[in-house]
Coordinates of C-alpha atoms and ligand atoms in Angstrom, one line a residue:
M1026 CA -2.0 25.8 -4.8
E1027 CA -3.5 26.7 -1.4
E1028 CA -3.8 23.1 -0.1
E1029 CA -0.3 22.4 -1.0
L1030 CA 0.8 25.0 1.5
L1031 CA -1.7 23.9 4.2
F1032 CA -0.6 20.3 4.3
D1033 CA 2.8 18.7 4.4
R1034 CA 3.0 16.4 1.4
V1035 CA 4.6 13.0 1.1
K1036 CA 5.9 12.3 -2.4
T1037 CA 5.0 8.9 -3.6
G1038 CA 8.1 9.0 -5.9
I1039 CA 6.0 7.2 -8.5
P1040 CA 6.6 9.1 -11.8
G1041 CA 3.4 10.9 -12.8
L1042 CA 1.4 10.2 -9.6
D1043 CA 2.4 13.1 -7.4
G1044 CA 1.2 15.6 -10.0
I1045 CA -2.2 13.9 -10.1
L1046 CA -2.4 14.1 -6.3
H1047 CA -1.4 17.8 -6.3
G1048 CA 1.9 17.1 -4.6
G1049 CA 1.6 13.7 -3.1
F1050 CA -0.2 12.1 -0.1
I1051 CA -1.0 14.3 2.9
R1052 CA 1.4 13.4 5.6
G1053 CA -0.1 11.0 8.2
N1054 CA -2.9 9.9 5.9
N1055 CA -4.0 6.3 5.3
I1056 CA -4.6 5.5 1.6
L1057 CA -6.4 2.5 0.2
V1058 CA -5.1 1.1 -3.1
S1059 CA -7.7 -1.2 -4.5
G1060 CA -7.8 -3.4 -7.6
S1061 CA -8.3 -6.9 -8.8
A1062 CA -5.5 -9.5 -9.1
G1063 CA -2.4 -8.5 -11.0
T1064 CA -3.3 -4.8 -11.3
G1065 CA 0.0 -3.7 -9.7
K1066 CA -0.9 -3.1 -6.1
T1067 CA 2.2 -4.8 -4.6
I1068 CA 4.6 -3.1 -7.1
M1069 CA 3.1 0.3 -6.3
C1070 CA 3.5 -0.4 -2.5
L1071 CA 7.1 -1.5 -3.0
Q1072 CA 7.9 1.6 -5.1
Y1073 CA 6.4 3.9 -2.5
I1074 CA 8.5 2.4 0.3
V1075 CA 11.8 2.1 -1.7
S1076 CA 11.5 5.6 -3.2
G1077 CA 10.7 7.0 0.3
I1078 CA 14.0 5.5 1.6
I1079 CA 16.2 6.3 -1.3
N1080 CA 14.9 9.6 -2.5
Y1081 CA 13.4 11.1 0.6
N1082 CA 15.3 9.5 3.5
E1083 CA 12.1 8.2 5.0
P1084 CA 12.4 4.7 6.6
G1085 CA 9.6 2.3 5.8
V1086 CA 7.8 -0.7 7.2
F1087 CA 6.2 -3.3 4.8
V1088 CA 3.6 -5.7 6.2
T1089 CA 3.2 -8.6 3.8
S1090 CA 0.3 -11.0 4.2
E1091 CA 0.0 -12.6 0.8
E1092 CA 3.6 -13.0 -0.4
L1093 CA 6.3 -14.5 1.8
P1094 CA 9.1 -12.1 2.6
Y1095 CA 11.6 -14.0 0.3
E1096 CA 9.1 -13.7 -2.6
L1097 CA 8.7 -10.0 -2.0
R1098 CA 12.4 -9.5 -1.9
R1099 CA 12.7 -11.4 -5.2
E1100 CA 9.9 -9.5 -6.8
A1101 CA 11.5 -6.2 -5.8
L1102 CA 14.9 -7.2 -7.3
Q1103 CA 13.3 -7.3 -10.8
F1104 CA 13.1 -3.5 -10.6
G1105 CA 16.5 -3.1 -9.1
W1106 CA 15.2 -2.6 -5.5
D1107 CA 17.5 -4.4 -3.1
L1108 CA 15.3 -4.8 0.0
K1109 CA 17.8 -6.9 1.8
K1110 CA 20.3 -4.1 1.6
L1111 CA 17.8 -1.6 2.9
E1112 CA 16.9 -3.9 5.8
E1113 CA 20.6 -4.3 6.7
E1114 CA 20.9 -0.5 6.7
G1115 CA 18.1 -0.2 9.2
K1116 CA 15.8 1.7 6.8
L1117 CA 13.3 -1.1 6.1
I1118 CA 11.5 -3.7 8.2
I1119 CA 9.4 -6.4 6.6
I1120 CA 6.7 -7.8 8.9
D1121 CA 5.8 -11.4 7.8
A1122 CA 2.1 -11.8 8.1
A1123 CA 2.0 -14.6 5.4
S1124 CA 4.0 -17.6 6.8
A1125 CA 1.8 -18.4 9.8
K1126 CA -1.3 -18.2 7.6
A1127 CA 0.3 -20.7 5.2
G1128 CA 1.2 -23.0 8.1
L1129 CA 4.9 -22.3 7.6
S1130 CA 7.5 -21.5 10.3
T1131 CA 9.5 -18.4 9.7
D1132 CA 12.9 -17.1 10.6
E1133 CA 11.9 -13.5 10.1
K1134 CA 12.5 -11.2 13.0
Y1135 CA 9.2 -9.5 12.7
A1136 CA 6.3 -11.9 12.1
I1137 CA 2.8 -12.7 13.1
R1138 CA 3.2 -16.1 14.6
R1139 CA -0.4 -17.1 15.4
G1140 CA -3.5 -16.8 13.3
F1141 CA -4.6 -13.3 12.6
E1142 CA -5.2 -11.3 15.8
V1143 CA -5.4 -7.5 15.5
N1144 CA -3.5 -6.8 18.7
E1145 CA -0.5 -8.9 17.7
L1146 CA -0.3 -7.1 14.4
A1147 CA -0.7 -3.7 16.1
E1148 CA 2.1 -4.6 18.5
Q1149 CA 4.5 -5.7 15.7
I1150 CA 3.7 -2.5 13.7
Y1151 CA 4.3 -0.3 16.8
T1152 CA 7.6 -1.9 17.6
A1153 CA 8.8 -1.9 13.9
V1154 CA 7.9 1.7 13.3
N1155 CA 9.7 2.8 16.5
Q1156 CA 12.7 0.7 15.8
I1157 CA 13.6 2.5 12.6
Q1158 CA 11.6 5.7 13.1
A1159 CA 9.6 4.8 10.0
K1160 CA 7.7 7.5 8.2
R1161 CA 6.0 5.3 5.7
L1162 CA 4.1 2.0 6.0
V1163 CA 2.4 -0.5 3.7
L1164 CA -0.1 -3.2 4.6
D1165 CA -0.3 -5.5 1.6
S1166 CA -2.9 -6.7 1.8
L1167 CA -5.9 -6.2 4.1
S1168 CA -7.7 -9.0 2.3
G1169 CA -4.8 -11.4 3.0
L1170 CA -4.8 -10.9 6.7
D1171 CA -7.4 -13.6 7.0
I1172 CA -9.8 -11.6 9.1
K1173 CA -12.9 -13.7 9.6
I1174 CA -15.6 -11.9 7.8
N1175 CA -18.6 -13.5 9.3
D1176 CA -18.8 -10.8 11.8
Q1177 CA -19.0 -7.5 9.9
Q1178 CA -18.9 -5.4 13.1
A1179 CA -15.7 -7.1 14.4
L1180 CA -14.2 -6.7 11.0
R1181 CA -14.9 -3.0 10.9
V1182 CA -13.5 -2.6 14.4
A1183 CA -10.3 -4.5 13.4
I1184 CA -9.7 -2.4 10.3
F1185 CA -10.5 0.8 12.2
K1186 CA -8.1 -0.1 15.0
I1187 CA -5.2 -0.7 12.5
S1188 CA -6.0 2.6 10.7
A1189 CA -6.2 4.5 14.0
L1190 CA -2.9 3.1 15.1
L1191 CA -1.2 4.1 11.8
R1192 CA -2.5 7.6 12.3
E1193 CA -1.4 7.7 15.9
L1194 CA 2.1 6.7 14.9
G1195 CA 2.1 9.5 12.3
V1196 CA 3.1 7.2 9.4
T1197 CA 1.8 7.9 5.9
S1198 CA 0.4 4.6 4.9
I1199 CA -1.0 2.5 2.0
M1200 CA -3.3 -0.5 2.6
T1201 CA -4.2 -2.6 -0.3
S1202 CA -7.5 -4.5 -0.9
E1203 CA -8.8 -6.7 -3.5
M1204 CA -11.8 -5.4 -5.5
L1205 CA -14.5 -7.9 -6.1
D1206 CA -16.2 -7.7 -9.5
G1207 CA -16.8 -4.0 -9.4
H1208 CA -19.5 -4.3 -6.7
S1209 CA -17.5 -2.6 -4.1
F1210 CA -14.2 -0.8 -4.0
S1211 CA -12.7 -3.2 -1.6
R1212 CA -12.8 -6.7 -0.2
Y1213 CA -14.8 -6.1 2.9
G1214 CA -16.8 -3.0 1.7
V1215 CA -15.6 -0.9 4.6
E1216 CA -12.0 0.0 3.9
E1217 CA -12.9 2.8 1.5
F1218 CA -14.8 4.6 4.2
I1219 CA -12.1 4.2 6.8
A1220 CA -9.2 5.3 4.6
Q1221 CA -8.6 9.0 3.9
G1222 CA -7.9 8.3 0.3
V1223 CA -8.7 5.7 -2.3
I1224 CA -6.8 4.9 -5.5
L1225 CA -8.3 2.3 -7.9
L1226 CA -6.1 0.3 -10.3
H1227 CA -7.6 -1.3 -13.4
L1228 CA -6.6 -3.8 -16.0
K1229 CA -8.9 -3.8 -18.9
E1230 CA -8.8 -5.2 -22.4
Q1231 CA -9.0 -2.6 -25.1
D1232 CA -8.6 -3.3 -28.8
G1233 CA -7.2 -6.8 -28.1
E1234 CA -4.7 -5.5 -25.6
L1235 CA -4.7 -5.3 -21.8
R1236 CA -4.3 -1.7 -20.6
R1237 CA -3.5 -0.5 -17.1
S1238 CA -5.0 2.6 -15.7
L1239 CA -5.7 4.3 -12.4
I1240 CA -8.1 6.8 -10.9
V1241 CA -8.1 8.7 -7.6
L1242 CA -11.5 8.1 -6.2
K1243 CA -11.1 10.1 -3.0
M1244 CA -8.5 12.1 -1.2
R1245 CA -9.8 13.9 1.9
S1246 CA -8.8 17.5 2.5
T1247 CA -7.4 18.1 -1.0
A1248 CA -8.3 18.6 -4.6
H1249 CA -7.0 15.9 -7.0
S1250 CA -7.4 15.0 -10.6
L1251 CA -10.7 13.2 -11.4
R1252 CA -9.4 11.8 -14.7
R1253 CA -8.4 8.2 -15.4
Y1254 CA -4.7 7.8 -16.3
P1255 CA -3.0 5.0 -18.1
F1256 CA 0.1 3.6 -16.5
E1257 CA 2.8 1.1 -17.4
I1258 CA 4.9 -1.3 -15.4
T1259 CA 8.4 -0.9 -16.7
S1260 CA 11.8 -2.3 -15.6
L1261 CA 12.0 0.7 -13.3
G1262 CA 8.6 0.2 -11.8
I1263 CA 5.3 2.0 -12.3
V1264 CA 5.2 5.1 -14.6
V1265 CA 1.9 7.0 -14.8
M1266 CA 1.2 9.0 -18.0
P1267 CA -0.4 12.2 -16.9
G1268 CA -0.6 13.6 -20.4
E1269 CA -2.9 11.0 -21.7
E1270 CA -6.6 10.3 -21.0
I1271 CA -8.4 7.1 -21.7
Ligands
ATP1477 N1 9.3 -6.9 -14.3 C1 8.1 -6.6 -14.7 N2 8.0 -5.8 -15.8 C2 6.7 -5.5 -16.2 N3 5.6 -5.9 -15.7 C3 5.7 -6.7 -14.6 C4 7.0 -7.1 -14.1 N4 6.8 -7.9 -13.0 C5 5.4 -8.0 -12.9 N5 4.8 -7.3 -13.8 C6 3.3 -7.2 -14.0 O1 2.8 -6.9 -12.7 C7 1.8 -7.8 -12.4 C8 1.8 -8.1 -10.9 O2 1.8 -6.9 -10.2 P1 1.5 -7.0 -8.7 O3 2.1 -8.2 -8.0 O4 1.9 -5.6 -8.1 O5 -0.1 -7.1 -8.7 P2 -1.1 -7.1 -7.5 O6 -2.2 -6.2 -7.8 O7 -0.4 -7.0 -6.2 O8 -1.7 -8.6 -7.6 P3 -2.3 -9.6 -6.5 O9 -3.7 -9.1 -6.3 O10 -2.2 -10.9 -7.2 O11 -1.4 -9.5 -5.3 C9 2.1 -9.0 -13.2 O12 0.9 -9.7 -13.5 C10 2.7 -8.5 -14.4 O13 1.7 -8.1 -15.4
MG1478 MG1 -0.1 -8.2 -4.6

């Protein structure tokens, strides 16, 4: 396919997803993964980072604003992903953006220590990416950063700043956001315009059973599938079923 030759692709490593994306994310792009609670956003982010390190030798940075780092390490272990080991090998850095918000002190080397302030986050991201020459980054989640939303303009500027920094650093990144009752595709209603790509995760009851599915809403500069695909969370992580349509 022509666009596969034009742009360098970053394989997500999530079974079934790269085909839907015609080869993966475009290198350097910033992708929004949006969905309501429990749809699999954090697991998708973990898988993207871990697969990048293990299968593609691309170090990664994980900014966590909702789960504490120890919770994230524990969640990852369920799928056989040993974050501690990857951190010790210098291939992964977790930035703790959750403790301060919860009023907890933290021993983490990389942490936001005050309330949310975009420049402090930018500084931490910049240092961490350079420290391990990271190629991938996750910000899980934007909604958890505790940006005060009473000032829409300031909010837009903050998200835009983070997104611009990520592009300047050349990392291929995922930001997550919570979707509120289907009115908008994101928490603040601006993320989907700033990101170059948007993937929506759904969890819906069908015939008395909850079913997971995803759809690629936008992916600038590339063709992508417009269908909705079912996926499962297995003991090895997310598996998308490209063959089926629901
Ligand atoms: N080991 C596992 N095997 C299968 N499914 C699991 C496993 N662990 C978690 N899940 C499923 O994944 C869901 C949580 O996924 P995840 O934490 O990625 O969601 P999320 O979209 O990040 O949610 P939130 O908005 O609350 O952060 C659980 O509700 C559960 O249904
Ligand atoms: Mg989550």
